[in-house]
Amino acid sequence: MSKGMQIAIGAAAIAALLVWYGAGQLGSGVGFQYFQDLDEFHASESQMLGRAARVHGYVANGSIERDLEGKRVRFSVQNAPPHKGGPIGQTLEVEFGSLETPDLFKDGAEVVVEGQLAVAGGRPVFQADNVMAKCPSKFQAQSPLAGEPSIEL
């Protein structure tokens, strides 16, 4: 087999893999979009029922409920970080089918939830398959103890 034929077969194989991957992504409903914020999700909520989605937001303060018997975690996601004191805006009720949440998952944590929208008890609930909590983007030193010098970074 000639060198040119080998290159052509290799290029065709790579193209076939890219088409297969693209078709799988489009078929999953998520596509190549990384995530939607809460406003974008609510704007298309009627079309999102049962479709895969990734939604970004912040865990609402006091909303985390752990159901030990059902092995689920329920919480609300809101647009704005609760610690900033701004308007909360729209919220999204989330149910995660596991008690194993990320270490950084807590009130006010920035999260991306993956799953699909369902109706439970007559109201929309986002059934999360995965919960990802964002790491803090900047180092924040602990406040200095009384009598110790503080270090400016």
Short mmCIF file of N, CA and C in Angstrom, two decimals:
data_model
loop_
_atom_site.label_atom_id
_atom_site.label_comp_id
_atom_site.label_asym_id
_atom_site.label_seq_id
_atom_site.Cartn_x
_atom_site.Cartn_y
_atom_site.Cartn_z
N MET A 1 0.85 -1.17 0.00
CA MET A 1 0.00 0.00 0.00
C MET A 1 0.90 1.24 0.00
N SER A 2 0.54 2.19 -0.82
CA SER A 2 1.37 3.39 -0.95
C SER A 2 1.18 4.32 0.25
N LYS A 3 2.14 5.21 0.45
CA LYS A 3 2.11 6.17 1.55
C LYS A 3 0.88 7.08 1.46
N GLY A 4 0.53 7.50 0.24
CA GLY A 4 -0.64 8.35 0.03
C GLY A 4 -1.93 7.64 0.42
N MET A 5 -2.03 6.35 0.12
CA MET A 5 -3.22 5.57 0.46
C MET A 5 -3.35 5.43 1.98
N GLN A 6 -2.24 5.24 2.68
CA GLN A 6 -2.25 5.13 4.14
C GLN A 6 -2.74 6.43 4.78
N ILE A 7 -2.28 7.55 4.26
CA ILE A 7 -2.71 8.86 4.78
C ILE A 7 -4.20 9.06 4.52
N ALA A 8 -4.68 8.69 3.35
CA ALA A 8 -6.10 8.83 3.02
C ALA A 8 -6.97 7.98 3.94
N ILE A 9 -6.55 6.75 4.21
CA ILE A 9 -7.32 5.87 5.10
C ILE A 9 -7.32 6.43 6.52
N GLY A 10 -6.18 6.92 6.98
CA GLY A 10 -6.10 7.53 8.31
C GLY A 10 -6.99 8.75 8.44
N ALA A 11 -6.98 9.61 7.42
CA ALA A 11 -7.82 10.82 7.44
C ALA A 11 -9.30 10.44 7.43
N ALA A 12 -9.67 9.42 6.66
CA ALA A 12 -11.07 8.97 6.61
C ALA A 12 -11.50 8.41 7.96
N ALA A 13 -10.61 7.68 8.64
CA ALA A 13 -10.93 7.13 9.95
C ALA A 13 -11.14 8.24 10.97
N ILE A 14 -10.29 9.26 10.95
CA ILE A 14 -10.43 10.39 11.87
C ILE A 14 -11.73 11.14 11.60
N ALA A 15 -12.05 11.37 10.33
CA ALA A 15 -13.29 12.05 9.97
C ALA A 15 -14.50 11.25 10.44
N ALA A 16 -14.46 9.93 10.29
CA ALA A 16 -15.57 9.08 10.74
C ALA A 16 -15.75 9.17 12.25
N LEU A 17 -14.65 9.19 13.00
CA LEU A 17 -14.73 9.31 14.45
C LEU A 17 -15.32 10.66 14.87
N LEU A 18 -14.93 11.72 14.20
CA LEU A 18 -15.47 13.05 14.51
C LEU A 18 -16.96 13.12 14.23
N VAL A 19 -17.41 12.54 13.13
CA VAL A 19 -18.84 12.51 12.80
C VAL A 19 -19.59 11.70 13.85
N TRP A 20 -19.06 10.55 14.24
CA TRP A 20 -19.69 9.70 15.25
C TRP A 20 -19.79 10.44 16.58
N TYR A 21 -18.73 11.13 17.00
CA TYR A 21 -18.74 11.89 18.25
C TYR A 21 -19.76 13.03 18.20
N GLY A 22 -19.77 13.76 17.09
CA GLY A 22 -20.71 14.87 16.94
C GLY A 22 -22.15 14.40 16.97
N ALA A 23 -22.44 13.30 16.32
CA ALA A 23 -23.81 12.76 16.32
C ALA A 23 -24.21 12.34 17.73
N GLY A 24 -23.30 11.78 18.48
CA GLY A 24 -23.60 11.39 19.86
C GLY A 24 -23.87 12.59 20.74
N GLN A 25 -23.11 13.66 20.57
CA GLN A 25 -23.32 14.87 21.35
C GLN A 25 -24.65 15.52 21.03
N LEU A 26 -24.98 15.61 19.76
CA LEU A 26 -26.24 16.23 19.36
C LEU A 26 -27.42 15.38 19.79
N GLY A 27 -27.26 14.08 19.75
CA GLY A 27 -28.34 13.17 20.15
C GLY A 27 -28.60 13.20 21.64
N SER A 28 -27.61 13.57 22.44
CA SER A 28 -27.80 13.60 23.89
C SER A 28 -28.58 14.82 24.34
N GLY A 29 -28.76 15.80 23.47
CA GLY A 29 -29.51 17.00 23.83
C GLY A 29 -28.65 18.10 24.43
N VAL A 30 -27.42 17.79 24.80
CA VAL A 30 -26.56 18.78 25.41
C VAL A 30 -25.76 19.51 24.35
N GLY A 31 -25.33 18.82 23.32
CA GLY A 31 -24.55 19.43 22.27
C GLY A 31 -23.20 19.88 22.78
N PHE A 32 -22.68 20.94 22.20
CA PHE A 32 -21.36 21.42 22.59
C PHE A 32 -21.44 22.57 23.57
N GLN A 33 -22.61 22.87 24.08
CA GLN A 33 -22.78 23.96 25.03
C GLN A 33 -22.28 23.51 26.40
N TYR A 34 -21.47 24.33 27.03
CA TYR A 34 -20.91 23.95 28.32
C TYR A 34 -22.00 23.95 29.40
N PHE A 35 -22.68 25.07 29.63
CA PHE A 35 -23.81 25.12 30.55
C PHE A 35 -24.66 26.34 30.26
N GLN A 36 -25.86 26.34 30.83
CA GLN A 36 -26.76 27.49 30.73
C GLN A 36 -26.84 28.13 32.11
N ASP A 37 -27.02 29.46 32.15
CA ASP A 37 -27.30 30.04 33.45
C ASP A 37 -28.79 29.88 33.72
N LEU A 38 -29.22 30.22 34.91
CA LEU A 38 -30.60 29.97 35.31
C LEU A 38 -31.62 30.71 34.46
N ASP A 39 -31.31 31.96 34.07
CA ASP A 39 -32.24 32.73 33.23
C ASP A 39 -32.43 32.06 31.87
N GLU A 40 -31.33 31.60 31.25
CA GLU A 40 -31.42 30.92 29.96
C GLU A 40 -32.23 29.63 30.09
N PHE A 41 -32.01 28.90 31.18
CA PHE A 41 -32.72 27.64 31.38
C PHE A 41 -34.22 27.88 31.55
N HIS A 42 -34.58 28.86 32.39
CA HIS A 42 -36.00 29.14 32.61
C HIS A 42 -36.68 29.68 31.35
N ALA A 43 -35.94 30.40 30.51
CA ALA A 43 -36.52 30.92 29.26
C ALA A 43 -36.94 29.79 28.32
N SER A 44 -36.23 28.67 28.38
CA SER A 44 -36.56 27.54 27.51
C SER A 44 -37.07 26.34 28.31
N GLU A 45 -37.58 26.59 29.51
CA GLU A 45 -38.00 25.52 30.42
C GLU A 45 -39.04 24.59 29.81
N SER A 46 -40.00 25.13 29.07
CA SER A 46 -41.05 24.29 28.49
C SER A 46 -40.49 23.29 27.49
N GLN A 47 -39.39 23.62 26.85
CA GLN A 47 -38.76 22.73 25.87
C GLN A 47 -37.76 21.78 26.54
N MET A 48 -37.42 22.02 27.79
CA MET A 48 -36.36 21.26 28.45
C MET A 48 -36.87 20.01 29.17
N LEU A 49 -38.17 19.83 29.28
CA LEU A 49 -38.73 18.69 30.01
C LEU A 49 -38.19 17.38 29.45
N GLY A 50 -37.47 16.63 30.27
CA GLY A 50 -36.93 15.33 29.87
C GLY A 50 -35.67 15.38 29.03
N ARG A 51 -35.17 16.56 28.71
CA ARG A 51 -33.95 16.68 27.89
C ARG A 51 -32.74 16.93 28.79
N ALA A 52 -31.60 16.41 28.37
CA ALA A 52 -30.37 16.59 29.14
C ALA A 52 -29.94 18.06 29.11
N ALA A 53 -29.45 18.54 30.26
CA ALA A 53 -29.02 19.94 30.36
C ALA A 53 -27.96 20.08 31.44
N ARG A 54 -27.20 21.16 31.33
CA ARG A 54 -26.24 21.57 32.36
C ARG A 54 -26.64 22.99 32.77
N VAL A 55 -26.83 23.20 34.07
CA VAL A 55 -27.29 24.49 34.57
C VAL A 55 -26.32 25.00 35.63
N HIS A 56 -25.97 26.29 35.52
CA HIS A 56 -25.04 26.94 36.44
C HIS A 56 -25.81 27.83 37.41
N GLY A 57 -25.39 27.83 38.66
CA GLY A 57 -25.99 28.72 39.65
C GLY A 57 -25.26 28.60 40.98
N TYR A 58 -25.92 29.08 42.03
CA TYR A 58 -25.36 29.07 43.37
C TYR A 58 -26.35 28.38 44.31
N VAL A 59 -25.85 27.56 45.23
CA VAL A 59 -26.71 26.87 46.18
C VAL A 59 -27.32 27.90 47.12
N ALA A 60 -28.66 27.93 47.18
CA ALA A 60 -29.36 28.88 48.04
C ALA A 60 -29.10 28.54 49.51
N ASN A 61 -28.88 29.57 50.32
CA ASN A 61 -28.62 29.37 51.74
C ASN A 61 -29.79 28.65 52.41
N GLY A 62 -29.48 27.63 53.21
CA GLY A 62 -30.49 26.91 53.97
C GLY A 62 -31.34 25.96 53.17
N SER A 63 -31.00 25.72 51.92
CA SER A 63 -31.86 24.88 51.07
C SER A 63 -31.44 23.42 51.01
N ILE A 64 -30.27 23.07 51.54
CA ILE A 64 -29.77 21.70 51.42
C ILE A 64 -30.49 20.79 52.41
N GLU A 65 -31.14 19.75 51.87
CA GLU A 65 -31.81 18.73 52.69
C GLU A 65 -31.28 17.37 52.27
N ARG A 66 -30.77 16.62 53.23
CA ARG A 66 -30.26 15.27 52.94
C ARG A 66 -31.30 14.25 53.40
N ASP A 67 -31.78 13.43 52.48
CA ASP A 67 -32.73 12.36 52.76
C ASP A 67 -31.94 11.07 52.89
N LEU A 68 -31.63 10.69 54.13
CA LEU A 68 -30.78 9.52 54.36
C LEU A 68 -31.46 8.22 53.95
N GLU A 69 -32.78 8.13 54.14
CA GLU A 69 -33.50 6.91 53.75
C GLU A 69 -33.58 6.77 52.24
N GLY A 70 -33.91 7.86 51.56
CA GLY A 70 -34.03 7.83 50.10
C GLY A 70 -32.70 8.00 49.39
N LYS A 71 -31.64 8.25 50.18
CA LYS A 71 -30.29 8.47 49.64
C LYS A 71 -30.29 9.53 48.55
N ARG A 72 -30.85 10.70 48.89
CA ARG A 72 -30.95 11.82 47.96
C ARG A 72 -30.59 13.12 48.68
N VAL A 73 -30.19 14.09 47.89
CA VAL A 73 -29.96 15.44 48.40
C VAL A 73 -30.85 16.37 47.58
N ARG A 74 -31.60 17.21 48.28
CA ARG A 74 -32.44 18.21 47.62
C ARG A 74 -31.91 19.60 48.00
N PHE A 75 -31.89 20.50 47.01
CA PHE A 75 -31.43 21.85 47.27
C PHE A 75 -31.96 22.77 46.18
N SER A 76 -31.83 24.07 46.39
CA SER A 76 -32.24 25.06 45.41
C SER A 76 -31.01 25.75 44.85
N VAL A 77 -31.09 26.07 43.57
CA VAL A 77 -30.02 26.82 42.89
C VAL A 77 -30.60 28.18 42.53
N GLN A 78 -29.83 29.23 42.74
CA GLN A 78 -30.27 30.58 42.40
C GLN A 78 -29.22 31.25 41.53
N ASN A 79 -29.62 32.38 40.90
CA ASN A 79 -28.74 33.10 39.97
C ASN A 79 -27.56 33.76 40.64
N ALA A 80 -27.82 34.47 41.72
CA ALA A 80 -26.79 35.31 42.33
C ALA A 80 -26.16 34.62 43.54
N PRO A 81 -24.89 34.90 43.80
CA PRO A 81 -24.27 34.34 44.99
C PRO A 81 -24.95 34.89 46.25
N PRO A 82 -25.38 34.04 47.18
CA PRO A 82 -26.09 34.52 48.37
C PRO A 82 -25.26 35.45 49.24
N HIS A 83 -23.94 35.26 49.26
CA HIS A 83 -23.10 36.08 50.13
C HIS A 83 -22.92 37.50 49.61
N LYS A 84 -23.30 37.78 48.36
CA LYS A 84 -23.16 39.13 47.80
C LYS A 84 -24.34 40.02 48.18
N GLY A 85 -25.46 39.41 48.62
CA GLY A 85 -26.60 40.19 49.08
C GLY A 85 -27.44 40.80 47.97
N GLY A 86 -27.22 40.42 46.73
CA GLY A 86 -28.01 40.95 45.62
C GLY A 86 -29.34 40.23 45.51
N PRO A 87 -30.13 40.60 44.49
CA PRO A 87 -31.42 39.93 44.31
C PRO A 87 -31.22 38.46 43.93
N ILE A 88 -32.05 37.61 44.52
CA ILE A 88 -31.93 36.17 44.28
C ILE A 88 -32.37 35.81 42.87
N GLY A 89 -33.43 36.42 42.38
CA GLY A 89 -33.94 36.09 41.05
C GLY A 89 -34.63 34.74 41.06
N GLN A 90 -34.65 34.10 39.93
CA GLN A 90 -35.32 32.81 39.82
C GLN A 90 -34.50 31.72 40.49
N THR A 91 -35.21 30.69 40.96
CA THR A 91 -34.53 29.55 41.56
C THR A 91 -34.94 28.28 40.82
N LEU A 92 -34.20 27.23 41.06
CA LEU A 92 -34.47 25.93 40.46
C LEU A 92 -34.33 24.89 41.55
N GLU A 93 -35.39 24.10 41.76
CA GLU A 93 -35.34 23.01 42.73
C GLU A 93 -34.57 21.85 42.10
N VAL A 94 -33.59 21.31 42.83
CA VAL A 94 -32.75 20.23 42.32
C VAL A 94 -32.84 19.04 43.27
N GLU A 95 -32.91 17.85 42.68
CA GLU A 95 -32.85 16.61 43.45
C GLU A 95 -31.72 15.77 42.88
N PHE A 96 -30.75 15.44 43.73
CA PHE A 96 -29.58 14.67 43.32
C PHE A 96 -29.70 13.28 43.92
N GLY A 97 -29.63 12.25 43.10
CA GLY A 97 -29.86 10.87 43.51
C GLY A 97 -28.69 10.20 44.20
N SER A 98 -27.98 10.91 45.05
CA SER A 98 -26.86 10.34 45.79
C SER A 98 -26.60 11.22 47.01
N LEU A 99 -26.05 10.63 48.04
CA LEU A 99 -25.64 11.42 49.20
C LEU A 99 -24.20 11.90 49.07
N GLU A 100 -23.49 11.39 48.08
CA GLU A 100 -22.09 11.75 47.88
C GLU A 100 -21.98 13.02 47.04
N THR A 101 -21.83 14.13 47.72
CA THR A 101 -21.69 15.42 47.05
C THR A 101 -20.22 15.84 47.09
N PRO A 102 -19.83 16.78 46.23
CA PRO A 102 -18.44 17.25 46.25
C PRO A 102 -18.08 17.88 47.60
N ASP A 103 -16.81 17.86 47.95
CA ASP A 103 -16.36 18.44 49.22
C ASP A 103 -16.72 19.92 49.33
N LEU A 104 -16.71 20.63 48.22
CA LEU A 104 -16.97 22.07 48.24
C LEU A 104 -18.46 22.40 48.16
N PHE A 105 -19.32 21.40 48.17
CA PHE A 105 -20.77 21.61 48.09
C PHE A 105 -21.28 22.07 49.45
N LYS A 106 -21.80 23.29 49.51
CA LYS A 106 -22.33 23.87 50.75
C LYS A 106 -23.20 25.07 50.37
N ASP A 107 -23.85 25.68 51.35
CA ASP A 107 -24.64 26.88 51.09
C ASP A 107 -23.77 27.93 50.41
N GLY A 108 -24.27 28.52 49.34
CA GLY A 108 -23.57 29.58 48.63
C GLY A 108 -22.55 29.10 47.61
N ALA A 109 -22.32 27.79 47.52
CA ALA A 109 -21.32 27.27 46.58
C ALA A 109 -21.77 27.47 45.14
N GLU A 110 -20.82 27.79 44.28
CA GLU A 110 -21.10 27.90 42.84
C GLU A 110 -21.10 26.48 42.27
N VAL A 111 -22.19 26.11 41.60
CA VAL A 111 -22.34 24.74 41.11
C VAL A 111 -22.80 24.70 39.66
N VAL A 112 -22.51 23.57 39.01
CA VAL A 112 -23.10 23.22 37.72
C VAL A 112 -23.75 21.86 37.95
N VAL A 113 -25.06 21.78 37.65
CA VAL A 113 -25.78 20.52 37.81
C VAL A 113 -26.08 19.97 36.42
N GLU A 114 -25.90 18.65 36.27
CA GLU A 114 -26.19 17.97 35.00
C GLU A 114 -27.35 17.01 35.24
N GLY A 115 -28.30 17.01 34.33
CA GLY A 115 -29.43 16.11 34.46
C GLY A 115 -30.54 16.51 33.52
N GLN A 116 -31.79 16.32 33.96
CA GLN A 116 -32.93 16.69 33.13
C GLN A 116 -34.07 17.18 34.02
N LEU A 117 -34.92 18.00 33.43
CA LEU A 117 -36.06 18.56 34.13
C LEU A 117 -37.20 17.55 34.12
N ALA A 118 -37.83 17.37 35.27
CA ALA A 118 -38.98 16.47 35.40
C ALA A 118 -40.06 17.20 36.20
N VAL A 119 -41.23 16.61 36.27
CA VAL A 119 -42.32 17.17 37.07
C VAL A 119 -42.57 16.20 38.22
N ALA A 120 -42.49 16.72 39.45
CA ALA A 120 -42.73 15.91 40.64
C ALA A 120 -43.70 16.67 41.54
N GLY A 121 -44.82 16.05 41.86
CA GLY A 121 -45.81 16.72 42.71
C GLY A 121 -46.40 17.95 42.06
N GLY A 122 -46.48 17.96 40.73
CA GLY A 122 -47.06 19.09 40.01
C GLY A 122 -46.14 20.28 39.83
N ARG A 123 -44.89 20.16 40.24
CA ARG A 123 -43.95 21.27 40.07
C ARG A 123 -42.67 20.78 39.41
N PRO A 124 -41.99 21.66 38.68
CA PRO A 124 -40.75 21.24 38.00
C PRO A 124 -39.61 21.02 39.00
N VAL A 125 -38.92 19.91 38.82
CA VAL A 125 -37.76 19.57 39.65
C VAL A 125 -36.66 19.10 38.72
N PHE A 126 -35.46 19.62 38.89
CA PHE A 126 -34.33 19.21 38.08
C PHE A 126 -33.73 17.96 38.71
N GLN A 127 -33.78 16.84 38.00
CA GLN A 127 -33.23 15.56 38.47
C GLN A 127 -31.76 15.51 38.06
N ALA A 128 -30.87 15.77 39.00
CA ALA A 128 -29.44 15.86 38.70
C ALA A 128 -28.78 14.48 38.74
N ASP A 129 -28.00 14.20 37.70
CA ASP A 129 -27.18 12.99 37.66
C ASP A 129 -25.78 13.28 38.18
N ASN A 130 -25.39 14.56 38.13
CA ASN A 130 -24.05 14.97 38.53
C ASN A 130 -24.10 16.38 39.09
N VAL A 131 -23.35 16.62 40.15
CA VAL A 131 -23.24 17.96 40.74
C VAL A 131 -21.75 18.28 40.82
N MET A 132 -21.37 19.41 40.22
CA MET A 132 -19.98 19.86 40.27
C MET A 132 -19.92 21.19 41.00
N ALA A 133 -19.06 21.28 42.01
CA ALA A 133 -18.88 22.52 42.76
C ALA A 133 -17.58 23.17 42.31
N LYS A 134 -17.64 24.49 42.12
CA LYS A 134 -16.47 25.23 41.63
C LYS A 134 -15.53 25.54 42.78
N CYS A 135 -14.25 25.42 42.50
CA CYS A 135 -13.22 25.80 43.47
C CYS A 135 -13.16 27.32 43.54
N PRO A 136 -12.84 27.87 44.71
CA PRO A 136 -12.68 29.33 44.79
C PRO A 136 -11.61 29.79 43.81
N SER A 137 -11.85 30.92 43.14
CA SER A 137 -10.93 31.37 42.10
C SER A 137 -9.78 32.20 42.65
N LYS A 138 -9.90 32.64 43.89
CA LYS A 138 -8.78 33.41 44.42
C LYS A 138 -8.49 32.97 45.84
N PHE A 139 -7.23 33.03 46.20
CA PHE A 139 -6.81 32.63 47.53
C PHE A 139 -7.28 33.66 48.53
N GLN A 140 -7.91 33.18 49.60
CA GLN A 140 -8.32 34.08 50.67
C GLN A 140 -7.74 33.54 51.96
N ALA A 141 -6.80 34.27 52.52
CA ALA A 141 -6.17 33.84 53.76
C ALA A 141 -7.15 33.96 54.91
N GLN A 142 -6.95 33.14 55.94
CA GLN A 142 -7.78 33.25 57.12
C GLN A 142 -7.46 34.56 57.82
N SER A 143 -8.45 35.09 58.56
CA SER A 143 -8.17 36.32 59.28
C SER A 143 -7.16 36.03 60.38
N PRO A 144 -6.24 36.97 60.59
CA PRO A 144 -5.18 36.74 61.58
C PRO A 144 -5.75 36.68 63.00
N LEU A 145 -5.09 35.88 63.84
CA LEU A 145 -5.48 35.80 65.24
C LEU A 145 -5.00 37.07 65.95
N ALA A 146 -5.65 37.37 67.04
CA ALA A 146 -5.28 38.57 67.80
C ALA A 146 -3.82 38.48 68.23
N GLY A 147 -3.09 39.52 68.02
CA GLY A 147 -1.70 39.58 68.44
C GLY A 147 -0.72 39.06 67.42
N GLU A 148 -1.18 38.44 66.34
CA GLU A 148 -0.27 37.95 65.31
C GLU A 148 -0.25 38.94 64.15
N PRO A 149 0.91 39.12 63.54
CA PRO A 149 0.97 40.04 62.40
C PRO A 149 0.22 39.45 61.20
N SER A 150 -0.42 40.31 60.43
CA SER A 150 -1.12 39.84 59.23
C SER A 150 -0.17 39.89 58.04
N ILE A 151 -0.39 39.03 57.10
CA ILE A 151 0.46 38.95 55.92
C ILE A 151 -0.36 39.39 54.72
N GLU A 152 0.10 40.39 54.01
CA GLU A 152 -0.57 40.85 52.79
C GLU A 152 -0.04 40.08 51.60
N LEU A 153 -0.92 39.58 50.77
CA LEU A 153 -0.51 38.86 49.57
C LEU A 153 -0.76 39.68 48.35
#
